[in-house]
mmCIF file of C-alpha atoms in Angstrom:
data_model
loop_
_atom_site.group_PDB
_atom_site.id
_atom_site.type_symbol
_atom_site.label_atom_id
_atom_site.label_comp_id
_atom_site.label_asym_id
_atom_site.label_seq_id
_atom_site.Cartn_x
_atom_site.Cartn_y
_atom_site.Cartn_z
ATOM 1 C CA MET A 12 2.912 44.581 112.351
ATOM 2 C CA GLU A 13 0.482 46.856 114.321
ATOM 3 C CA PRO A 14 1.570 50.220 115.281
ATOM 4 C CA PHE A 15 3.932 50.389 118.054
ATOM 5 C CA ALA A 16 4.356 46.785 118.552
ATOM 6 C CA LEU A 17 7.975 47.284 118.094
ATOM 7 C CA ARG A 18 8.063 50.059 120.731
ATOM 8 C CA ARG A 19 5.895 47.653 123.191
ATOM 9 C CA ALA A 20 8.480 44.764 122.839
ATOM 10 C CA LEU A 21 11.576 46.966 123.267
ATOM 11 C CA ASP A 22 9.952 48.514 126.340
ATOM 12 C CA ASN A 23 9.304 44.961 127.440
ATOM 13 C CA VAL A 24 12.870 44.115 126.974
ATOM 14 C CA ARG A 25 13.767 47.047 129.099
ATOM 15 C CA ALA A 26 11.336 46.314 131.931
ATOM 16 C CA THR A 27 12.489 42.575 132.208
ATOM 17 C CA THR A 28 16.050 42.642 131.122
ATOM 18 C CA PRO A 29 16.017 39.240 129.947
ATOM 19 C CA LEU A 30 19.450 36.982 129.883
ATOM 20 C CA VAL A 31 19.933 35.986 126.534
ATOM 21 C CA HIS A 32 22.272 32.962 125.626
ATOM 22 C CA ASN A 33 24.339 33.592 122.464
ATOM 23 C CA ILE A 34 26.129 30.880 120.425
ATOM 24 C CA THR A 35 27.643 33.145 118.019
ATOM 25 C CA ASN A 36 30.742 33.659 115.491
ATOM 26 C CA TYR A 37 33.674 34.761 116.744
ATOM 27 C CA VAL A 38 33.649 37.669 114.436
ATOM 28 C CA THR A 39 30.463 39.075 116.090
ATOM 29 C CA VAL A 40 30.600 38.272 119.566
ATOM 30 C CA ASN A 41 31.132 41.766 120.635
ATOM 31 C CA ASP A 42 28.818 43.306 118.219
ATOM 32 C CA CYS A 43 26.280 40.727 119.319
ATOM 33 C CA ALA A 44 26.665 41.570 123.103
ATOM 34 C CA ASN A 45 26.651 45.269 122.700
ATOM 35 C CA ALA A 46 23.450 44.970 120.603
ATOM 36 C CA LEU A 47 21.652 43.243 123.191
ATOM 37 C CA LEU A 48 22.976 45.460 125.754
ATOM 38 C CA ALA A 49 21.730 48.697 123.824
ATOM 39 C CA ILE A 50 18.301 47.391 123.625
ATOM 40 C CA GLY A 51 18.082 46.297 127.491
ATOM 41 C CA ALA A 52 18.695 42.768 127.447
ATOM 42 C CA SER A 53 21.775 40.949 129.062
ATOM 43 C CA PRO A 54 23.948 38.833 127.066
ATOM 44 C CA ILE A 55 25.778 35.694 127.848
ATOM 45 C CA MET A 56 28.140 34.240 125.383
ATOM 46 C CA SER A 57 28.961 30.403 125.605
ATOM 47 C CA ASP A 58 29.102 27.619 123.002
ATOM 48 C CA GLU A 59 29.709 24.863 125.656
ATOM 49 C CA PRO A 60 27.325 22.030 124.952
ATOM 50 C CA ALA A 61 26.060 22.559 128.469
ATOM 51 C CA GLU A 62 22.122 22.944 129.166
ATOM 52 C CA ASP A 63 22.563 24.866 132.449
ATOM 53 C CA ILE A 64 23.382 28.180 130.920
ATOM 54 C CA THR A 65 20.335 28.010 128.531
ATOM 55 C CA SER A 66 18.221 26.972 131.546
ATOM 56 C CA ILE A 67 18.952 30.512 133.458
ATOM 57 C CA CYS A 68 18.162 32.147 130.204
ATOM 58 C CA GLY A 69 14.989 33.756 128.576
ATOM 59 C CA ALA A 70 15.956 33.676 124.996
ATOM 60 C CA LEU A 71 18.792 31.637 122.626
ATOM 61 C CA ASP A 72 20.515 33.286 119.792
ATOM 62 C CA VAL A 73 22.200 30.593 117.520
ATOM 63 C CA ASN A 74 24.902 31.954 114.538
ATOM 64 C CA ILE A 75 26.494 29.337 112.622
ATOM 65 C CA GLY A 76 29.292 31.532 111.265
ATOM 66 C CA THR A 77 32.146 29.679 112.715
ATOM 67 C CA LEU A 78 31.004 25.952 112.921
ATOM 68 C CA ASN A 79 32.901 23.474 114.546
ATOM 69 C CA GLU A 80 31.805 20.036 116.032
ATOM 70 C CA ARG A 81 32.188 21.488 119.405
ATOM 71 C CA SER A 82 29.890 24.399 118.754
ATOM 72 C CA ILE A 83 27.328 22.344 116.970
ATOM 73 C CA ARG A 84 27.068 19.913 119.865
ATOM 74 C CA GLY A 85 26.379 23.177 121.862
ATOM 75 C CA MET A 86 23.856 24.602 119.629
ATOM 76 C CA PHE A 87 21.842 21.359 119.628
ATOM 77 C CA ALA A 88 22.100 21.038 123.462
ATOM 78 C CA ALA A 89 21.063 24.764 123.849
ATOM 79 C CA GLY A 90 18.601 24.571 121.421
ATOM 80 C CA GLU A 91 16.519 21.547 122.930
ATOM 81 C CA ARG A 92 16.458 22.994 126.147
ATOM 82 C CA ALA A 93 15.218 26.397 124.984
ATOM 83 C CA SER A 94 12.848 24.443 123.080
ATOM 84 C CA GLU A 95 11.651 22.574 126.306
ATOM 85 C CA LEU A 96 11.316 25.549 128.238
ATOM 86 C CA GLY A 97 9.603 27.664 125.418
ATOM 87 C CA HIS A 98 11.957 30.091 125.167
ATOM 88 C CA PRO A 99 12.360 31.877 121.836
ATOM 89 C CA ILE A 100 15.256 31.021 119.684
ATOM 90 C CA VAL A 101 16.868 32.938 116.812
ATOM 91 C CA LEU A 102 18.667 31.189 113.997
ATOM 92 C CA ASP A 103 21.242 33.062 111.952
ATOM 93 C CA PRO A 104 22.421 30.466 109.106
ATOM 94 C CA VAL A 105 25.435 32.234 107.962
ATOM 95 C CA GLY A 106 26.667 30.531 104.852
ATOM 96 C CA ALA A 107 23.837 28.069 104.751
ATOM 97 C CA GLY A 108 24.154 26.927 101.006
ATOM 98 C CA ALA A 109 28.054 27.624 100.863
ATOM 99 C CA SER A 110 28.860 24.244 102.319
ATOM 100 C CA ALA A 111 27.055 20.821 103.011
ATOM 101 C CA LEU A 112 28.193 21.252 106.621
ATOM 102 C CA ARG A 113 26.480 24.695 106.919
ATOM 103 C CA THR A 114 23.508 23.807 105.113
ATOM 104 C CA ARG A 115 22.894 20.496 106.780
ATOM 105 C CA THR A 116 23.626 21.959 110.183
ATOM 106 C CA ALA A 117 21.184 24.932 109.657
ATOM 107 C CA SER A 118 18.381 22.543 108.064
ATOM 108 C CA ASP A 119 18.773 20.159 111.043
ATOM 109 C CA LEU A 120 18.388 23.205 113.655
ATOM 110 C CA LEU A 121 15.265 24.173 111.844
ATOM 111 C CA ASP A 122 13.821 20.591 111.886
ATOM 112 C CA LYS A 123 14.822 19.654 115.371
ATOM 113 C CA LEU A 124 14.125 23.000 117.330
ATOM 114 C CA ALA A 125 11.582 25.250 117.906
ATOM 115 C CA VAL A 126 13.081 28.352 116.077
ATOM 116 C CA SER A 127 11.322 31.423 116.403
ATOM 117 C CA VAL A 128 13.022 33.752 113.972
ATOM 118 C CA VAL A 129 15.480 33.001 111.131
ATOM 119 C CA ARG A 130 17.610 35.821 110.318
ATOM 120 C CA GLY A 131 19.394 35.341 106.991
ATOM 121 C CA ASN A 132 19.890 36.915 103.781
ATOM 122 C CA MET A 133 18.284 35.852 100.630
ATOM 123 C CA SER A 134 20.715 33.031 99.519
ATOM 124 C CA GLU A 135 20.584 31.612 103.084
ATOM 125 C CA ALA A 136 16.887 31.494 103.060
ATOM 126 C CA LYS A 137 16.981 29.903 99.362
ATOM 127 C CA ALA A 138 19.159 27.401 100.632
ATOM 128 C CA LEU A 139 17.104 26.331 103.551
ATOM 129 C CA ALA A 140 14.107 26.523 101.558
ATOM 130 C CA GLY A 141 15.770 23.961 99.069
ATOM 131 C CA GLY A 142 16.297 26.241 96.296
ATOM 132 C CA ALA A 143 19.266 27.553 94.437
ATOM 133 C CA ALA A 144 21.587 29.769 96.732
ATOM 134 C CA ALA A 145 22.963 31.761 94.195
#
């Protein structure tokens, strides 16, 4: 990374105050919202399978920590709309490799959406790459 690239990126966030759509797990909702507020972004938390929220936002954050059928539908609907609009998408594949549902969902999100960043630990990354998760 070039020197000061992170600073310029954060300055850009503060200058534009982007609205960020978050589909995140219930354990981290408050932390995610506060982290975005701390860097100058504006969070909106919604796991509804409705594309209108994504349409008014500038980015999408998807965290699969508390998966259920409704939130999975919401992730794909929001992700497809964010991909169409060229918005950055961050995927946190929490627990990928721990269950077939988590691994399949994270893999499908990666395959079908224009994911910009995967934020995961080593086990999750290995699971998504097809390696042993342990």
